[in-house]
Amino acid sequence: MFQESPRDPTRNGVLRAAEKVAAILPPTPLLPVEIRGVHCWVKAENLQPIGAFKIRGAWNRLSELTAEERTRGVVGVSSGNHAQGVAWAARKLGISARIVMPHDAPQMKLEATRAMGADIVIYQRPGEDRDAISQTLCAETGAVLVHAYADPWVIEGQGSAGIEIAEQMGREPSSIVVCCAGGGLTAGLALACPSSVIYPVEPEGWDDVTRSLAAGEILAVEDNPPPTSCDALQALSTAPVNWAVLKERASPGTTISDAEVRAAQRFAFANLKLVLEPGGAAALAAALAGKVELDENTVIMLTGGNVDPAKFAAVISSSD
Amino acid sequence: MFQESPRDPTRNGVLRAAEKVAAILPPTPLLPVEIRGVHCWVKAENLQPIGAFKIRGAWNRLSELTAEERTRGVVGVSSGNHAQGVAWAARKLGISARIVMPHDAPQMKLEATRAMGADIVIYQRPGEDRDAISQTLCAETGAVLVHAYADPWVIEGQGSAGIEIAEQMGREPSSIVVCCAGGGLTAGLALACPSSVIYPVEPEGWDDVTRSLAAGEILAVEDNPPPTSCDALQALSTAPVNWAVLKERASPGTTISDAEVRAAQRFAFANLKLVLEPGGAAALAAALAGKVELDENTVIMLTGGNVDPAKFAAVISSSD
């Protein structure tokens, strides 16, 4: 299912990635927030130029490609945020990019990815095997597969957010609440902040990492998972290169419902004046629902804000 | 109409205000943005704890009150953002606050002001004289009037945003695009950044500062002004203490339509992942409409994000 990783990600790799990211992207804001009477922090990765943290890992991976690899182009697989990250980095480096995206990806993610010049290949989310499609594309053209999470450079790139946080706070956070799909960001933050408690948060029914942590081995999402509004958090399982970090460092996982996610989107709208997509609000949802412990040095990751306007309007207009 | 100002605002006063604000509030983010092909900056004052820059002036004014003045309480007049600023500062200092607000103030501004413990006095926007009401309240209780803009401490407090911007950029901006109602923020920024071009932006029909700058003397809004979505920008005229700065430092003013404001709110939603109220999007509207000159060191002020969810949903759901 996953290509064997050429190496393990390291904290030194995260530090190198943080330097590379800092050279082209200003730090995202760390903003104060009061949740359930506790004054803590949110890291607003939705304010990245592509509206999501994925720009970090994509930039770190693509900028490490050799000149020869760059001529062959890259292939990415993503529902939209990694897609935009790869498209952004590819455009900046003059690399051609093909992105395999599901038919039900949010319209604004499809359009933004296309607007940055990437070539999009659509697959049907239930039925077609996106990994097989991407491998075929790579075999045809010799392009380099840029996996959304099963890649040490991508993990280290996402971890650069943790280095920024520690610089902004003047210390490592006591804990980090972070949404978890394949575990790229979660593993990266764990490497970046070795003294921080790491709380992974997953949508109900898409809790493969929570179950894996409980079982002590990688488990996949069970067959016929329920629908979730969190289009960005629908990875079917973590990968060995992520798991090697998660099993040592992550606290037991937590799940959140779609209703809790909507409540978090409304909270961010009203109290933080920030636009969050469902997956980008997942960690905040767990915090608001009292599912993780908070203290004054806790950081809650707000990971993305790429949501179609009609869907966002429906969420903020209701109170369900 | 305005009480005589006890003194003129000064750049040293702005520098002192900036120190006081920095002691209790983290700097708001300065974020990169691309507008009409120009890479410039937005200052996200909508991310203040009260969702607007008004927290600066209110804090600077209330924290300068003597112990005796504090026991008498304060009175503010505001459609909602200055109201929240005064309520926030009063709660923090243990001062009682009464706020005179119009009947048509946005619901979320009324609720947020009340939630911070302020006593709210409603007036009818056409018909009742808010200045007379506030003066009566002050006369009854001896409370100190905290004017929304005709006050040197308030002007210097708002100007602290300009000191932050210069620190964040490592230089004063070439130009600042800023919405203008009474001229508190505009005058404060002009004092903070003496080398920056200052572009005031007003809603169509509420262009008293634009007309004043053209005439060389203070003119009020003409009778029966048209409706505007910018509830925060409905001051009827600037005051002498603001005008003394504006007449020397402001560029000719610019006006924007409600449609241009809605386009700016949609741009901020889609491209910046920020929630802006109509008045808070006015400067961005002028920039997007090509009504002010932009360069790579231009800063556009995003001044507030306190908008009722149903109204925001309607704006982002349409394209008019």
XYZ file of C-alpha atoms in Angstrom:
640
model
C 0.000 0.000 0.000
C 2.829 2.432 0.840
C 6.206 2.644 -0.860
C 9.000 1.883 1.560
C 10.318 5.114 3.057
C 13.925 5.901 2.084
C 14.630 7.101 5.640
C 12.991 8.055 8.924
C 12.071 11.696 9.605
C 14.189 13.392 12.281
C 14.106 16.452 14.485
C 17.122 17.825 12.603
C 15.140 17.398 9.430
C 12.298 19.386 10.964
C 14.734 22.158 11.934
C 16.086 22.270 8.376
C 12.536 22.364 7.011
C 11.665 25.220 9.371
C 14.573 27.262 7.983
C 13.473 26.605 4.419
C 9.851 27.472 5.157
C 10.842 30.629 7.044
C 12.800 31.788 4.001
C 9.658 31.984 1.859
C 6.631 32.155 4.196
C 5.996 34.458 7.159
C 5.052 32.618 10.368
C 1.314 32.080 10.730
C -0.217 33.850 13.736
C -0.447 32.245 17.154
C -3.607 33.817 18.553
C -4.998 33.861 22.091
C -8.320 32.125 22.711
C -10.453 31.384 25.768
C -12.030 27.927 25.799
C -14.055 26.599 28.729
C -12.476 29.256 30.949
C -8.903 28.399 29.938
C -6.777 30.981 28.101
C -4.772 29.037 25.528
C -3.665 29.431 21.895
C -4.629 28.643 18.333
C -2.132 28.322 15.472
C -3.863 29.791 12.426
C -2.516 27.668 9.584
C -5.673 28.514 7.641
C -3.942 31.854 7.013
C -1.229 30.259 4.855
C -1.250 31.475 1.224
C -3.011 28.253 0.134
C -5.335 28.328 3.167
C -3.805 25.245 4.815
C -0.633 23.914 6.477
C 0.058 21.531 3.572
C 2.147 24.194 1.863
C 4.900 23.372 4.374
C 5.381 19.712 3.541
C 4.915 20.199 -0.173
C 7.513 22.966 -0.274
C 9.973 20.946 1.793
C 9.576 17.895 -0.470
C 9.622 19.608 -3.863
C 12.512 21.927 -3.024
C 14.619 18.852 -2.165
C 14.095 17.227 -5.574
C 17.195 16.951 -7.742
C 17.403 18.885 -11.007
C 16.854 15.626 -12.872
C 13.801 14.724 -10.785
C 12.326 18.165 -11.369
C 12.360 17.677 -15.121
C 10.215 14.552 -14.708
C 7.477 16.392 -12.800
C 5.511 15.344 -9.720
C 2.272 13.504 -8.987
C 0.208 14.144 -5.873
C -2.926 12.538 -4.423
C -5.208 14.752 -2.360
C -8.745 15.909 -1.667
C -7.476 19.429 -1.996
C -5.095 20.901 0.550
C -2.032 18.789 -0.261
C -3.098 19.328 -3.890
C -2.820 23.080 -3.485
C 0.440 22.747 -1.584
C 2.018 20.673 -4.358
C 0.605 22.950 -7.060
C 1.922 26.042 -5.254
C 5.398 24.608 -4.727
C 5.546 23.193 -8.256
C 4.632 26.538 -9.807
C 7.231 28.328 -7.696
C 9.919 25.834 -8.769
C 8.827 25.511 -12.398
C 7.923 21.828 -12.045
C 4.941 20.281 -13.818
C 2.393 18.758 -11.412
C -0.444 16.258 -11.872
C -2.829 15.838 -8.953
C -5.204 12.905 -8.415
C -8.321 14.301 -6.706
C -11.640 12.685 -5.682
C -14.819 13.522 -7.590
C -16.361 14.998 -4.432
C -13.500 17.338 -3.545
C -14.743 20.828 -2.568
C -15.156 22.982 -5.652
C -12.912 25.730 -4.341
C -10.087 23.253 -3.753
C -10.386 21.941 -7.311
C -10.475 25.438 -8.764
C -7.588 26.747 -6.682
C -5.418 23.757 -7.596
C -6.218 24.203 -11.295
C -5.642 27.969 -11.079
C -2.076 27.311 -9.923
C -1.411 25.414 -13.125
C -1.661 21.801 -11.975
C -3.145 19.109 -14.207
C -6.019 17.411 -12.322
C -7.007 13.750 -12.672
C -10.392 12.967 -11.071
C -11.195 9.596 -9.478
C -14.409 8.254 -7.894
C -13.865 8.185 -4.130
C -15.596 4.842 -3.468
C -14.515 2.324 -6.097
C -11.400 3.641 -7.781
C -7.991 3.130 -6.130
C -6.243 6.495 -5.982
C -2.893 4.916 -5.144
C -3.072 2.662 -8.213
C -3.970 5.638 -10.397
C -1.097 7.702 -9.099
C 1.361 4.847 -9.497
C 0.258 4.374 -13.096
C 0.767 8.067 -13.771
C 4.244 7.931 -12.284
C 5.121 4.820 -14.270
C 3.970 6.457 -17.522
C 6.013 9.628 -17.171
C 8.692 8.899 -14.599
C 7.174 11.604 -12.384
C 7.987 11.592 -8.670
C 5.127 10.667 -6.344
C 4.705 13.247 -3.573
C 2.655 11.409 -0.972
C 0.454 13.519 1.280
C 1.878 12.005 4.465
C 3.936 8.836 3.934
C 7.124 10.768 3.212
C 9.866 11.920 5.600
C 10.337 15.303 3.868
C 6.601 15.954 4.010
C 6.475 15.023 7.713
C 9.450 17.256 8.469
C 7.916 20.091 6.475
C 4.629 19.927 8.380
C 6.642 19.828 11.603
C 8.040 23.265 10.822
C 4.778 24.619 12.296
C 5.930 23.273 15.664
C 9.248 25.089 15.456
C 7.379 28.315 14.724
C 5.064 27.738 17.675
C 7.973 27.192 20.062
C 9.626 30.386 18.810
C 6.384 32.346 19.174
C 5.770 31.071 22.719
C 9.395 31.156 23.821
C 9.037 27.502 24.864
C 7.522 24.287 23.601
C 3.776 24.102 24.203
C 2.586 21.885 27.047
C 0.295 20.140 24.595
C -0.777 20.334 20.970
C -4.273 19.377 19.810
C -4.102 18.405 16.150
C -6.419 16.840 13.602
C -5.065 13.579 12.244
C -5.669 11.883 8.910
C -2.549 10.104 7.659
C -0.465 11.524 10.485
C 1.965 13.767 8.608
C 1.324 16.880 10.672
C 0.874 14.923 13.891
C 4.210 13.145 13.486
C 5.936 16.333 12.381
C 4.743 18.255 15.439
C 5.772 15.394 17.705
C 9.291 15.567 16.283
C 9.364 19.372 16.444
C 8.251 19.591 20.060
C 9.613 16.550 21.897
C 8.371 17.717 25.303
C 4.789 18.467 24.199
C 1.853 16.133 24.764
C 0.331 15.395 21.344
C -3.451 14.874 21.148
C -4.613 13.461 17.782
C -8.218 14.176 16.812
C -10.151 12.242 14.142
C -13.703 12.273 12.766
C -16.052 9.615 14.138
C -15.721 6.437 12.086
C -12.419 7.635 10.591
C -10.554 6.887 13.801
C -7.931 4.513 12.477
C -5.098 6.256 14.341
C -7.079 6.271 17.599
C -7.729 2.554 17.199
C -4.140 1.914 16.105
C -2.790 3.665 19.197
C -5.085 1.568 21.385
C -4.109 -1.656 19.624
C -0.399 -0.927 19.345
C -0.364 -1.625 15.612
C -1.528 0.065 12.412
C -5.232 -0.537 11.803
C -7.173 0.813 8.819
C -10.532 2.550 8.832
C -13.235 -0.117 9.020
C -15.267 -0.983 5.923
C -18.079 1.389 4.977
C -17.106 4.274 7.230
C -19.865 6.821 7.908
C -19.968 10.069 5.952
C -17.962 12.906 7.481
C -17.919 16.613 6.672
C -14.132 16.535 7.126
C -13.115 15.950 3.509
C -9.483 16.596 4.429
C -9.385 13.861 7.079
C -10.440 10.814 5.093
C -7.185 8.854 4.991
C -7.815 5.131 5.269
C -4.759 4.415 7.407
C -1.505 5.888 8.603
C 1.775 4.676 7.113
C 4.742 2.924 8.760
C 6.933 6.060 8.491
C 4.339 8.084 10.417
C 3.441 5.270 12.769
C 7.017 4.925 13.942
C 6.699 8.401 15.463
C 3.053 8.258 16.533
C 3.300 5.020 18.486
C 6.067 6.509 20.637
C 4.737 10.020 21.069
C 0.974 10.389 20.585
C -1.519 10.361 23.440
C -4.662 8.253 23.049
C -6.771 9.638 20.200
C -10.100 11.439 20.361
C -12.996 11.545 17.916
C -15.378 14.370 17.090
C -18.817 14.410 15.433
C -19.928 16.544 12.502
C -22.121 18.538 14.906
C -19.092 19.275 17.099
C -17.176 20.374 13.998
C -19.972 22.756 12.993
C -20.016 24.213 16.501
C -16.274 24.815 16.196
C -16.686 26.513 12.809
C -19.309 28.814 14.339
C -17.060 29.536 17.331
C -14.176 30.469 15.022
C -16.466 32.697 12.950
C -17.925 34.544 15.933
C -14.985 34.651 18.333
C -11.859 34.433 16.194
C -13.107 35.974 12.914
C -11.501 33.049 11.110
C -12.882 30.875 8.326
C -12.291 27.174 8.999
C -13.146 24.199 6.810
C -14.577 21.172 8.662
C -11.271 19.301 8.921
C -9.531 22.529 9.919
C -11.935 22.896 12.845
C -11.586 19.314 14.127
C -8.971 20.007 16.805
C -10.882 23.071 17.998
C -14.024 20.933 18.119
C -12.354 18.465 20.482
C -11.167 21.323 22.709
C -14.584 23.007 22.822
C -16.275 19.688 23.571
C -14.005 19.119 26.563
C -12.449 16.012 25.014
C -8.835 17.050 25.629
C -7.149 18.693 28.613
C -6.269 22.342 28.136
C -3.915 24.624 29.999
C -2.417 28.045 29.330
C 0.360 26.583 27.183
C -1.861 24.383 25.017
C -1.889 25.060 21.268
C -4.835 24.044 19.097
C -4.015 23.628 15.412
C -6.414 25.341 12.976
C -5.239 23.529 9.891
C -7.284 24.834 6.965
C -9.953 27.213 5.741
C -10.770 25.967 2.238
C -14.543 25.613 2.362
C -17.145 26.303 -0.313
C -19.082 29.497 0.534
C -22.540 27.876 0.342
C -21.488 25.178 2.816
C -19.943 27.696 5.190
C -23.024 29.927 4.932
C -25.246 26.978 5.868
C -23.119 26.177 8.920
C -23.023 29.712 10.342
C -26.724 30.315 9.588
C -27.909 27.385 11.694
C -27.321 26.386 15.298
C -27.654 22.587 15.035
C -21.064 69.445 18.987
C -17.665 68.292 20.308
C -16.186 69.071 23.695
C -12.999 71.086 23.373
C -10.012 68.754 23.383
C -7.715 69.197 26.404
C -4.656 68.786 24.163
C -3.532 67.718 20.709
C -2.484 64.111 20.062
C 1.239 63.646 19.413
C 3.591 61.053 18.000
C 5.130 60.624 21.460
C 1.638 59.917 22.738
C 1.243 57.254 20.055
C 4.563 55.681 21.083
C 3.446 55.599 24.737
C 0.120 54.083 23.689
C 1.931 51.431 21.667
C 3.917 50.398 24.743
C 0.767 50.156 26.823
C -1.078 48.158 24.179
C 1.892 45.836 23.663
C 1.880 45.061 27.384
C -1.575 43.484 27.220
C -2.294 42.554 23.579
C -0.145 40.574 21.133
C 0.433 42.350 17.802
C -2.211 41.562 15.213
C -0.893 39.754 12.143
C 0.418 41.595 9.103
C -0.452 39.179 6.293
C 0.691 39.109 2.664
C -1.942 39.585 -0.029
C -1.916 39.900 -3.809
C -4.253 42.545 -5.212
C -4.419 43.444 -8.907
C -1.029 41.819 -9.386
C 0.622 43.757 -6.548
C 1.983 41.901 -3.524
C 1.186 44.068 -0.518
C -0.060 43.650 3.067
C -3.162 43.584 5.222
C -3.195 44.419 8.932
C -5.727 42.047 10.488
C -7.236 44.138 13.282
C -10.361 41.986 13.034
C -8.299 39.418 14.976
C -8.208 41.599 18.106
C -9.972 39.989 21.114
C -13.029 42.210 20.533
C -12.859 41.713 16.761
C -11.876 45.319 15.997
C -9.080 47.888 16.410
C -11.192 49.965 18.828
C -9.757 48.034 21.764
C -6.568 50.101 21.326
C -8.039 53.551 21.834
C -10.413 52.449 24.553
C -7.622 50.804 26.509
C -5.350 53.808 26.105
C -8.074 56.193 27.293
C -9.445 54.209 30.215
C -6.057 53.189 31.549
C -5.128 56.903 31.759
C -8.122 57.787 33.942
C -7.291 58.868 37.493
C -8.409 56.735 40.429
C -11.077 59.310 41.176
C -12.340 59.320 37.581
C -12.512 55.538 37.597
C -14.917 55.523 40.522
C -17.310 57.691 38.504
C -17.502 55.263 35.587
C -17.432 55.933 31.858
C -19.969 56.566 29.113
C -19.358 55.645 25.483
C -21.307 56.197 22.265
C -20.928 53.610 19.535
C -22.636 51.373 17.006
C -20.675 48.527 18.468
C -16.915 48.328 18.057
C -15.945 51.261 20.273
C -18.685 49.936 22.574
C -16.906 46.610 22.866
C -13.555 48.321 23.290
C -14.822 50.450 26.166
C -16.636 47.491 27.744
C -13.501 45.327 27.471
C -11.208 47.960 28.970
C -13.725 48.878 31.689
C -14.109 45.250 32.768
C -10.347 44.795 32.864
C -9.947 47.921 35.030
C -13.019 47.350 37.192
C -14.774 50.493 35.928
C -18.524 50.640 35.350
C -19.463 51.440 31.732
C -22.659 52.699 30.098
C -22.782 52.598 26.304
C -25.209 54.531 24.103
C -25.919 52.369 21.038
C -28.268 52.820 18.054
C -31.385 50.660 17.755
C -30.072 49.154 14.519
C -26.654 48.119 15.813
C -25.724 44.571 14.730
C -27.087 42.036 17.180
C -23.713 40.463 17.819
C -22.221 43.833 18.746
C -25.032 44.488 21.227
C -24.723 41.027 22.742
C -20.931 41.109 22.983
C -20.994 44.530 24.660
C -23.612 43.356 27.154
C -21.733 40.111 27.780
C -18.714 42.120 28.923
C -20.836 43.710 31.634
C -21.617 47.118 30.125
C -24.983 48.808 30.671
C -26.520 49.577 27.247
C -28.748 52.585 26.487
C -30.498 52.310 23.103
C -31.325 55.354 20.936
C -33.164 55.648 17.594
C -30.555 56.389 14.940
C -32.590 58.950 12.967
C -34.289 61.297 15.389
C -32.587 60.999 18.754
C -29.345 62.884 19.427
C -26.787 60.421 20.779
C -24.450 63.179 21.921
C -27.228 64.803 23.959
C -28.112 61.456 25.526
C -24.525 60.723 26.468
C -24.018 64.220 27.903
C -27.138 63.798 30.042
C -25.851 60.458 31.318
C -22.515 62.024 32.209
C -24.192 64.967 33.930
C -26.372 62.620 36.012
C -23.567 60.448 37.333
C -20.370 62.417 36.822
C -19.166 59.653 34.495
C -16.355 60.416 32.049
C -17.351 60.546 28.383
C -15.084 58.368 26.233
C -15.657 59.670 22.752
C -15.143 57.231 19.905
C -12.752 59.542 18.049
C -12.738 63.153 19.322
C -10.180 62.396 22.022
C -6.372 62.611 21.928
C -5.865 59.433 23.990
C -8.231 57.502 21.730
C -6.443 58.798 18.608
C -3.031 57.890 20.057
C -4.324 54.462 21.070
C -5.612 53.696 17.577
C -2.263 54.919 16.217
C -0.497 52.130 18.089
C -1.467 49.908 15.131
C 0.878 51.984 12.988
C 3.797 51.462 15.369
C 3.163 47.709 15.227
C 3.070 47.793 11.432
C 6.386 49.647 11.219
C 7.969 47.116 13.599
C 6.563 44.198 11.597
C 7.788 45.613 8.276
C 11.086 46.958 9.581
C 10.128 50.337 8.096
C 7.134 52.616 7.793
C 4.758 51.532 5.048
C 4.807 53.531 1.820
C 1.069 54.022 2.177
C -1.811 52.989 4.426
C -5.343 52.472 3.131
C -7.767 52.980 5.998
C -11.513 53.283 6.447
C -12.514 56.603 7.925
C -15.556 57.551 9.981
C -14.700 60.146 12.649
C -11.003 59.931 11.826
C -9.590 58.476 15.049
C -7.699 55.623 13.410
C -6.794 57.683 10.354
C -5.279 60.476 12.451
C -3.570 57.980 14.750
C -1.905 56.169 11.844
C -0.835 59.486 10.322
C 0.915 60.405 13.581
C 2.413 56.917 13.967
C 3.854 56.770 10.453
C 4.837 60.311 9.450
C 6.403 59.223 6.156
C 3.446 57.105 4.973
C 0.853 58.292 2.471
C -2.555 57.999 4.178
C -5.573 57.103 2.015
C -8.914 57.585 3.809
C -11.837 55.498 2.502
C -15.512 56.259 3.211
C -18.881 54.803 2.183
C -20.687 56.588 -0.636
C -22.813 59.409 0.796
C -20.898 59.292 4.104
C -17.910 61.040 2.589
C -17.669 64.029 4.906
C -13.899 63.643 5.352
C -13.371 63.328 1.602
C -15.405 66.497 1.076
C -13.719 68.235 4.000
C -10.272 67.482 2.591
C -11.365 68.879 -0.785
C -12.865 72.008 0.802
C -10.118 72.617 3.329
C -12.572 72.812 6.237
C -14.713 70.404 8.262
C -17.946 69.561 6.456
C -20.639 67.265 7.823
C -22.427 64.437 6.015
C -25.205 65.980 3.907
C -28.823 65.653 5.043
C -30.561 62.340 4.389
C -27.483 60.289 3.543
C -28.135 57.041 1.662
C -28.225 53.742 3.542
C -24.852 52.023 3.889
C -23.980 48.512 5.002
C -21.018 49.986 6.907
C -22.672 50.431 10.309
C -19.280 51.242 11.827
C -18.607 54.144 9.442
C -21.640 56.359 10.018
C -20.069 59.308 11.825
C -21.683 62.571 10.759
C -18.471 64.592 10.808
C -14.893 64.534 12.002
C -13.874 66.654 15.004
C -11.364 69.517 15.261
C -8.843 67.377 17.175
C -8.852 64.802 14.338
C -9.077 67.392 11.598
C -5.925 69.152 12.779
C -4.018 65.989 11.803
C -6.046 64.961 8.759
C -5.845 68.319 6.958
C -2.043 68.182 7.095
C -1.484 64.505 6.403
C -4.341 62.783 4.571
C -4.433 62.263 0.815
C -7.675 63.047 -1.018
C -10.389 60.651 0.138
C -12.035 57.819 -1.772
C -15.539 56.378 -1.556
C -16.736 52.789 -1.993
C -20.162 51.327 -2.722
C -21.949 48.577 -0.813
C -21.366 46.266 -3.779
C -17.621 46.927 -3.617
C -17.717 46.221 0.118
C -19.467 42.884 -0.470
C -16.871 41.947 -3.089
C -14.154 42.698 -0.537
C -15.865 40.551 2.112
C -16.008 37.675 -0.389
C -12.349 38.189 -1.316
C -11.334 38.063 2.344
C -13.418 34.920 2.888
C -12.027 33.067 -0.117
C -8.442 34.316 -0.241
C -7.556 35.369 3.289
C -9.880 33.083 5.329
C -10.839 36.140 7.355
C -14.279 37.309 8.470
C -14.777 41.034 7.841
C -17.759 43.211 8.682
C -18.750 45.732 6.000
C -16.899 48.670 7.548
C -13.909 46.434 8.192
C -13.742 45.600 4.481
C -14.002 49.200 3.227
C -10.274 49.833 2.773
C -9.841 46.470 1.055
C -12.789 47.350 -1.192
C -11.058 50.514 -2.352
C -7.855 48.579 -3.045
C -9.632 45.810 -4.974
C -11.579 48.379 -7.000
C -8.374 50.107 -8.073
C -9.282 53.326 -6.308
C -5.961 53.745 -4.490
C -2.385 53.202 -5.651
C -0.730 50.066 -4.295
C 2.883 49.048 -4.071
C 4.786 46.329 -2.244
C 4.973 48.401 0.954
C 1.289 49.360 1.063
C -0.720 48.255 4.101
C -4.503 47.871 3.929
C -6.269 48.083 7.286
C -8.838 45.333 7.984
C -10.489 47.034 10.906
C -13.244 44.735 12.144
C -15.033 41.415 11.827
C -18.163 41.831 13.937
C -20.913 40.841 11.537
C -24.130 38.933 12.179
C -23.878 35.403 10.750
C -27.036 35.634 8.621
C -25.774 38.817 6.954
C -22.343 37.328 6.326
C -23.916 34.139 4.963
C -25.996 36.186 2.523
C -22.926 38.066 1.287
C -20.750 35.011 0.658
C -23.633 33.044 -0.885
C -24.275 35.595 -3.627
C -22.055 37.199 -6.240
C -23.791 40.565 -6.708
